[in-house]
């Protein structure tokens, strides 16, 4: 009987040791996981430094001014799509050029063909331009900038639209997306900074 009690006690003691070891293992395991996750978040946070802290103000201003030039260029292309004298082949090339300005063909842009000024995907807007009566676009020389993040800023500008002899001025707030990317130039690969137009408001 004493032997049975002893073996039962020894068995329970071993079970308790295993249980305690398991609890300690899980505790330190989760603590380590939490620390790793915390370090990962911290590391991610440190890499997402806003552009106005990564660049000097002169360099950032140069990129922002360049974004204004891109805006003017893209509105010139928008206008071309409403020109009925252009061939279908040329219009296809114009659409390809426009898409290279934007982050994505589904980027939301203002519908300048309509009075409602709804936001619609870029590809849909381009199709509406193709069947629109001629529209003249002019972008203001003056622009302001705000909401600088680690990969973007907002450009505020005014578009003057002339359609059917009616002139209207439309204020636009557009996100500009700035990214470092790898591009091939012949046989040479280089890291370059890309600047793309993003969604409008």
PDB file of C-alpha atoms in Angstrom:
ATOM      1  CA  UNK A   1       0.000   0.000   0.000  1.00  0.00           C
ATOM      2  CA  UNK A   2       2.856   2.357   0.926  1.00  0.00           C
ATOM      3  CA  UNK A   3       4.554   1.438  -2.346  1.00  0.00           C
ATOM      4  CA  UNK A   4       1.368   2.300  -4.264  1.00  0.00           C
ATOM      5  CA  UNK A   5       1.090   5.685  -2.541  1.00  0.00           C
ATOM      6  CA  UNK A   6       4.735   6.418  -3.277  1.00  0.00           C
ATOM      7  CA  UNK A   7       4.463   5.516  -6.952  1.00  0.00           C
ATOM      8  CA  UNK A   8       1.246   7.555  -7.251  1.00  0.00           C
ATOM      9  CA  UNK A   9       3.016  10.533  -5.606  1.00  0.00           C
ATOM     10  CA  UNK A  10       6.095  10.116  -7.824  1.00  0.00           C
ATOM     11  CA  UNK A  11       3.891   9.869 -10.900  1.00  0.00           C
ATOM     12  CA  UNK A  12       2.007  13.031  -9.942  1.00  0.00           C
ATOM     13  CA  UNK A  13       5.261  14.787  -9.148  1.00  0.00           C
ATOM     14  CA  UNK A  14       6.592  13.970 -12.630  1.00  0.00           C
ATOM     15  CA  UNK A  15       3.333  15.147 -14.201  1.00  0.00           C
ATOM     16  CA  UNK A  16       3.547  18.407 -12.263  1.00  0.00           C
ATOM     17  CA  UNK A  17       7.145  18.904 -13.414  1.00  0.00           C
ATOM     18  CA  UNK A  18       6.079  18.401 -17.027  1.00  0.00           C
ATOM     19  CA  UNK A  19       3.162  20.767 -16.559  1.00  0.00           C
ATOM     20  CA  UNK A  20       5.352  23.470 -14.956  1.00  0.00           C
ATOM     21  CA  UNK A  21       7.953  23.081 -17.692  1.00  0.00           C
ATOM     22  CA  UNK A  22       5.234  23.416 -20.318  1.00  0.00           C
ATOM     23  CA  UNK A  23       3.862  26.586 -18.689  1.00  0.00           C
ATOM     24  CA  UNK A  24       7.370  28.108 -18.498  1.00  0.00           C
ATOM     25  CA  UNK A  25       8.061  27.177 -22.127  1.00  0.00           C
ATOM     26  CA  UNK A  26       4.777  28.716 -23.312  1.00  0.00           C
ATOM     27  CA  UNK A  27       5.285  31.850 -21.219  1.00  0.00           C
ATOM     28  CA  UNK A  28       8.752  32.544 -22.584  1.00  0.00           C
ATOM     29  CA  UNK A  29       7.677  31.491 -26.064  1.00  0.00           C
ATOM     30  CA  UNK A  30       4.830  34.008 -26.123  1.00  0.00           C
ATOM     31  CA  UNK A  31       7.001  36.646 -24.492  1.00  0.00           C
ATOM     32  CA  UNK A  32       9.607  36.130 -27.207  1.00  0.00           C
ATOM     33  CA  UNK A  33       6.932  36.223 -29.917  1.00  0.00           C
ATOM     34  CA  UNK A  34       5.501  39.439 -28.449  1.00  0.00           C
ATOM     35  CA  UNK A  35       8.942  41.008 -28.326  1.00  0.00           C
ATOM     36  CA  UNK A  36       9.677  39.977 -31.929  1.00  0.00           C
ATOM     37  CA  UNK A  37       6.322  41.394 -33.060  1.00  0.00           C
ATOM     38  CA  UNK A  38       6.993  44.581 -31.126  1.00  0.00           C
ATOM     39  CA  UNK A  39      10.450  44.887 -32.693  1.00  0.00           C
ATOM     40  CA  UNK A  40       8.943  44.300 -36.147  1.00  0.00           C
ATOM     41  CA  UNK A  41       6.338  47.052 -35.632  1.00  0.00           C
ATOM     42  CA  UNK A  42       9.021  49.349 -34.270  1.00  0.00           C
ATOM     43  CA  UNK A  43      11.262  48.565 -37.236  1.00  0.00           C
ATOM     44  CA  UNK A  44       8.402  49.223 -39.683  1.00  0.00           C
ATOM     45  CA  UNK A  45       7.585  52.470 -37.938  1.00  0.00           C
ATOM     46  CA  UNK A  46      11.180  53.670 -38.187  1.00  0.00           C
ATOM     47  CA  UNK A  47      11.348  52.952 -41.927  1.00  0.00           C
ATOM     48  CA  UNK A  48       8.174  54.968 -42.570  1.00  0.00           C
ATOM     49  CA  UNK A  49       9.752  58.377 -42.082  1.00  0.00           C
ATOM     50  CA  UNK A  50       7.865  61.138 -43.877  1.00  0.00           C
ATOM     51  CA  UNK A  51       9.389  62.492 -47.084  1.00  0.00           C
ATOM     52  CA  UNK A  52       9.875  65.975 -45.625  1.00  0.00           C
ATOM     53  CA  UNK A  53      12.176  64.389 -43.016  1.00  0.00           C
ATOM     54  CA  UNK A  54      14.029  62.140 -45.490  1.00  0.00           C
ATOM     55  CA  UNK A  55      14.707  64.966 -47.983  1.00  0.00           C
ATOM     56  CA  UNK A  56      15.829  68.551 -47.748  1.00  0.00           C
ATOM     57  CA  UNK A  57      13.054  71.063 -48.377  1.00  0.00           C
ATOM     58  CA  UNK A  58      14.692  72.079 -51.684  1.00  0.00           C
ATOM     59  CA  UNK A  59      14.665  68.508 -53.026  1.00  0.00           C
ATOM     60  CA  UNK A  60      11.078  67.884 -51.891  1.00  0.00           C
ATOM     61  CA  UNK A  61       9.998  71.204 -53.457  1.00  0.00           C
ATOM     62  CA  UNK A  62      11.670  70.176 -56.719  1.00  0.00           C
ATOM     63  CA  UNK A  63       9.681  66.923 -56.785  1.00  0.00           C
ATOM     64  CA  UNK A  64       6.484  68.775 -55.884  1.00  0.00           C
ATOM     65  CA  UNK A  65       7.029  71.261 -58.729  1.00  0.00           C
ATOM     66  CA  UNK A  66       7.656  68.318 -61.031  1.00  0.00           C
ATOM     67  CA  UNK A  67       4.313  66.840 -59.961  1.00  0.00           C
ATOM     68  CA  UNK A  68       2.633  70.074 -61.101  1.00  0.00           C
ATOM     69  CA  UNK A  69       4.263  69.657 -64.535  1.00  0.00           C
ATOM     70  CA  UNK A  70       2.988  66.061 -64.700  1.00  0.00           C
ATOM     71  CA  UNK A  71      -0.535  67.271 -63.892  1.00  0.00           C
ATOM     72  CA  UNK A  72      -0.403  69.799 -66.744  1.00  0.00           C
ATOM     73  CA  UNK A  73       0.885  67.143 -69.134  1.00  0.00           C
ATOM     74  CA  UNK A  74      -1.837  64.645 -68.260  1.00  0.00           C
ATOM     75  CA  UNK A  75      -4.600  67.235 -68.751  1.00  0.00           C
ATOM     76  CA  UNK A  76      -3.098  67.966 -72.170  1.00  0.00           C
ATOM     77  CA  UNK A  77      -3.551  64.268 -72.956  1.00  0.00           C
ATOM     78  CA  UNK A  78      -7.123  64.331 -71.578  1.00  0.00           C
ATOM     79  CA  UNK A  79      -7.884  67.159 -73.998  1.00  0.00           C
ATOM     80  CA  UNK A  80      -6.429  65.220 -76.936  1.00  0.00           C
ATOM     81  CA  UNK A  81      -8.825  62.331 -76.336  1.00  0.00           C
ATOM     82  CA  UNK A  82     -11.784  64.648 -77.075  1.00  0.00           C
ATOM     83  CA  UNK A  83     -10.323  65.628 -80.468  1.00  0.00           C
ATOM     84  CA  UNK A  84     -12.467  63.845 -83.082  1.00  0.00           C
ATOM     85  CA  UNK A  85      -9.827  64.367 -85.779  1.00  0.00           C
ATOM     86  CA  UNK A  86      -7.340  62.026 -84.074  1.00  0.00           C
ATOM     87  CA  UNK A  87      -7.129  58.473 -85.422  1.00  0.00           C
ATOM     88  CA  UNK A  88      -8.017  55.499 -83.227  1.00  0.00           C
ATOM     89  CA  UNK A  89      -4.370  54.408 -83.325  1.00  0.00           C
ATOM     90  CA  UNK A  90      -3.157  57.748 -81.971  1.00  0.00           C
ATOM     91  CA  UNK A  91      -5.840  57.707 -79.277  1.00  0.00           C
ATOM     92  CA  UNK A  92      -4.643  54.266 -78.139  1.00  0.00           C
ATOM     93  CA  UNK A  93      -1.128  55.667 -77.789  1.00  0.00           C
ATOM     94  CA  UNK A  94      -2.464  58.653 -75.844  1.00  0.00           C
ATOM     95  CA  UNK A  95      -4.281  56.303 -73.423  1.00  0.00           C
ATOM     96  CA  UNK A  96      -1.081  54.289 -72.932  1.00  0.00           C
ATOM     97  CA  UNK A  97       0.779  57.515 -72.152  1.00  0.00           C
ATOM     98  CA  UNK A  98      -1.881  58.599 -69.654  1.00  0.00           C
ATOM     99  CA  UNK A  99      -1.761  55.233 -67.848  1.00  0.00           C
ATOM    100  CA  UNK A 100       1.990  55.661 -67.335  1.00  0.00           C
ATOM    101  CA  UNK A 101       1.300  58.822 -65.324  1.00  0.00           C
ATOM    102  CA  UNK A 102      -0.931  57.030 -62.805  1.00  0.00           C
ATOM    103  CA  UNK A 103      -0.382  54.400 -60.129  1.00  0.00           C
ATOM    104  CA  UNK A 104      -3.249  52.291 -61.476  1.00  0.00           C
ATOM    105  CA  UNK A 105      -5.944  52.389 -64.173  1.00  0.00           C
ATOM    106  CA  UNK A 106      -8.539  52.038 -61.390  1.00  0.00           C
ATOM    107  CA  UNK A 107      -7.328  55.191 -59.649  1.00  0.00           C
ATOM    108  CA  UNK A 108     -10.300  57.394 -58.821  1.00  0.00           C
ATOM    109  CA  UNK A 109     -10.392  60.708 -60.698  1.00  0.00           C
ATOM    110  CA  UNK A 110     -12.951  63.476 -61.042  1.00  0.00           C
ATOM    111  CA  UNK A 111     -15.293  63.089 -64.007  1.00  0.00           C
ATOM    112  CA  UNK A 112     -14.557  66.301 -65.881  1.00  0.00           C
ATOM    113  CA  UNK A 113     -16.996  65.326 -68.655  1.00  0.00           C
ATOM    114  CA  UNK A 114     -19.927  65.694 -66.243  1.00  0.00           C
ATOM    115  CA  UNK A 115     -21.311  68.539 -64.161  1.00  0.00           C
ATOM    116  CA  UNK A 116     -21.681  66.204 -61.183  1.00  0.00           C
ATOM    117  CA  UNK A 117     -17.876  65.947 -60.642  1.00  0.00           C
ATOM    118  CA  UNK A 118     -18.262  62.335 -59.481  1.00  0.00           C
ATOM    119  CA  UNK A 119     -15.213  60.226 -58.716  1.00  0.00           C
ATOM    120  CA  UNK A 120     -14.842  57.395 -61.235  1.00  0.00           C
ATOM    121  CA  UNK A 121     -12.020  54.971 -62.155  1.00  0.00           C
ATOM    122  CA  UNK A 122      -9.457  56.403 -64.570  1.00  0.00           C
ATOM    123  CA  UNK A 123     -10.162  53.811 -67.299  1.00  0.00           C
ATOM    124  CA  UNK A 124     -13.877  54.709 -67.221  1.00  0.00           C
ATOM    125  CA  UNK A 125     -13.109  58.433 -67.402  1.00  0.00           C
ATOM    126  CA  UNK A 126     -10.876  57.893 -70.455  1.00  0.00           C
ATOM    127  CA  UNK A 127     -13.693  56.049 -72.243  1.00  0.00           C
ATOM    128  CA  UNK A 128     -16.022  58.964 -71.506  1.00  0.00           C
ATOM    129  CA  UNK A 129     -13.477  61.427 -72.938  1.00  0.00           C
ATOM    130  CA  UNK A 130     -13.352  59.397 -76.171  1.00  0.00           C
ATOM    131  CA  UNK A 131     -17.049  60.011 -76.820  1.00  0.00           C
ATOM    132  CA  UNK A 132     -17.175  63.535 -75.385  1.00  0.00           C
ATOM    133  CA  UNK A 133     -17.520  66.740 -77.348  1.00  0.00           C
ATOM    134  CA  UNK A 134     -14.248  68.733 -77.388  1.00  0.00           C
ATOM    135  CA  UNK A 135     -13.090  69.923 -73.963  1.00  0.00           C
ATOM    136  CA  UNK A 136     -10.312  72.421 -73.327  1.00  0.00           C
ATOM    137  CA  UNK A 137      -8.350  72.059 -70.079  1.00  0.00           C
ATOM    138  CA  UNK A 138      -6.027  74.526 -68.422  1.00  0.00           C
ATOM    139  CA  UNK A 139      -4.225  73.922 -65.114  1.00  0.00           C
ATOM    140  CA  UNK A 140      -3.371  76.827 -62.819  1.00  0.00           C
ATOM    141  CA  UNK A 141       0.284  77.772 -62.429  1.00  0.00           C
ATOM    142  CA  UNK A 142      -0.286  78.174 -58.721  1.00  0.00           C
ATOM    143  CA  UNK A 143      -0.376  75.038 -56.612  1.00  0.00           C
ATOM    144  CA  UNK A 144      -0.004  74.241 -52.933  1.00  0.00           C
ATOM    145  CA  UNK A 145       1.081  71.074 -51.183  1.00  0.00           C
ATOM    146  CA  UNK A 146       0.166  69.284 -47.996  1.00  0.00           C
ATOM    147  CA  UNK A 147      -0.277  66.009 -46.091  1.00  0.00           C
ATOM    148  CA  UNK A 148       3.243  64.673 -46.625  1.00  0.00           C
ATOM    149  CA  UNK A 149       3.636  60.970 -45.723  1.00  0.00           C
ATOM    150  CA  UNK A 150       6.459  58.441 -46.164  1.00  0.00           C
ATOM    151  CA  UNK A 151       5.515  57.901 -49.837  1.00  0.00           C
ATOM    152  CA  UNK A 152       3.122  60.663 -50.897  1.00  0.00           C
ATOM    153  CA  UNK A 153       1.884  64.223 -50.635  1.00  0.00           C
ATOM    154  CA  UNK A 154      -1.208  66.097 -51.799  1.00  0.00           C
ATOM    155  CA  UNK A 155      -1.133  68.734 -54.531  1.00  0.00           C
ATOM    156  CA  UNK A 156      -3.904  71.330 -54.644  1.00  0.00           C
ATOM    157  CA  UNK A 157      -4.560  73.042 -57.982  1.00  0.00           C
ATOM    158  CA  UNK A 158      -7.363  74.519 -60.097  1.00  0.00           C
ATOM    159  CA  UNK A 159      -8.494  73.234 -63.480  1.00  0.00           C
ATOM    160  CA  UNK A 160     -10.274  75.534 -65.921  1.00  0.00           C
ATOM    161  CA  UNK A 161     -12.555  73.515 -68.175  1.00  0.00           C
ATOM    162  CA  UNK A 162     -14.183  74.889 -71.332  1.00  0.00           C
ATOM    163  CA  UNK A 163     -16.991  72.741 -72.719  1.00  0.00           C
ATOM    164  CA  UNK A 164     -19.710  73.895 -75.140  1.00  0.00           C
ATOM    165  CA  UNK A 165     -18.484  77.448 -74.628  1.00  0.00           C
ATOM    166  CA  UNK A 166     -19.091  77.224 -70.865  1.00  0.00           C
ATOM    167  CA  UNK A 167     -16.074  77.902 -68.658  1.00  0.00           C
ATOM    168  CA  UNK A 168     -15.896  76.371 -65.192  1.00  0.00           C
ATOM    169  CA  UNK A 169     -13.167  76.298 -62.572  1.00  0.00           C
ATOM    170  CA  UNK A 170     -12.702  73.095 -60.581  1.00  0.00           C
ATOM    171  CA  UNK A 171     -10.552  72.836 -57.468  1.00  0.00           C
ATOM    172  CA  UNK A 172      -8.655  69.547 -57.259  1.00  0.00           C
ATOM    173  CA  UNK A 173      -6.874  67.853 -54.381  1.00  0.00           C
ATOM    174  CA  UNK A 174      -4.721  65.058 -55.804  1.00  0.00           C
ATOM    175  CA  UNK A 175      -2.429  62.593 -54.092  1.00  0.00           C
ATOM    176  CA  UNK A 176       1.064  62.214 -55.564  1.00  0.00           C
ATOM    177  CA  UNK A 177       2.764  58.864 -55.017  1.00  0.00           C
ATOM    178  CA  UNK A 178       6.559  58.806 -54.671  1.00  0.00           C
ATOM    179  CA  UNK A 179       8.400  55.479 -54.877  1.00  0.00           C
ATOM    180  CA  UNK A 180      11.923  54.124 -55.304  1.00  0.00           C
ATOM    181  CA  UNK A 181      11.900  51.547 -58.083  1.00  0.00           C
ATOM    182  CA  UNK A 182      14.297  49.501 -60.189  1.00  0.00           C
ATOM    183  CA  UNK A 183      14.340  50.167 -63.925  1.00  0.00           C
ATOM    184  CA  UNK A 184      16.340  48.728 -66.807  1.00  0.00           C
ATOM    185  CA  UNK A 185      18.112  51.037 -69.222  1.00  0.00           C
ATOM    186  CA  UNK A 186      19.369  48.702 -71.929  1.00  0.00           C
ATOM    187  CA  UNK A 187      21.623  46.257 -70.095  1.00  0.00           C
ATOM    188  CA  UNK A 188      22.013  48.486 -67.036  1.00  0.00           C
ATOM    189  CA  UNK A 189      19.679  48.292 -64.022  1.00  0.00           C
ATOM    190  CA  UNK A 190      19.323  51.402 -61.885  1.00  0.00           C
ATOM    191  CA  UNK A 191      17.404  52.445 -58.784  1.00  0.00           C
ATOM    192  CA  UNK A 192      15.371  55.531 -59.630  1.00  0.00           C
ATOM    193  CA  UNK A 193      12.694  57.608 -57.934  1.00  0.00           C
ATOM    194  CA  UNK A 194       9.294  57.355 -59.579  1.00  0.00           C
ATOM    195  CA  UNK A 195       6.539  59.947 -59.261  1.00  0.00           C
ATOM    196  CA  UNK A 196       2.962  58.961 -60.091  1.00  0.00           C
ATOM    197  CA  UNK A 197      -0.423  60.665 -59.969  1.00  0.00           C
ATOM    198  CA  UNK A 198      -2.858  59.019 -57.588  1.00  0.00           C
ATOM    199  CA  UNK A 199      -6.477  59.582 -56.546  1.00  0.00           C
ATOM    200  CA  UNK A 200      -8.262  62.935 -56.773  1.00  0.00           C
ATOM    201  CA  UNK A 201     -10.697  64.514 -54.378  1.00  0.00           C
TER     202      UNK A 201
END
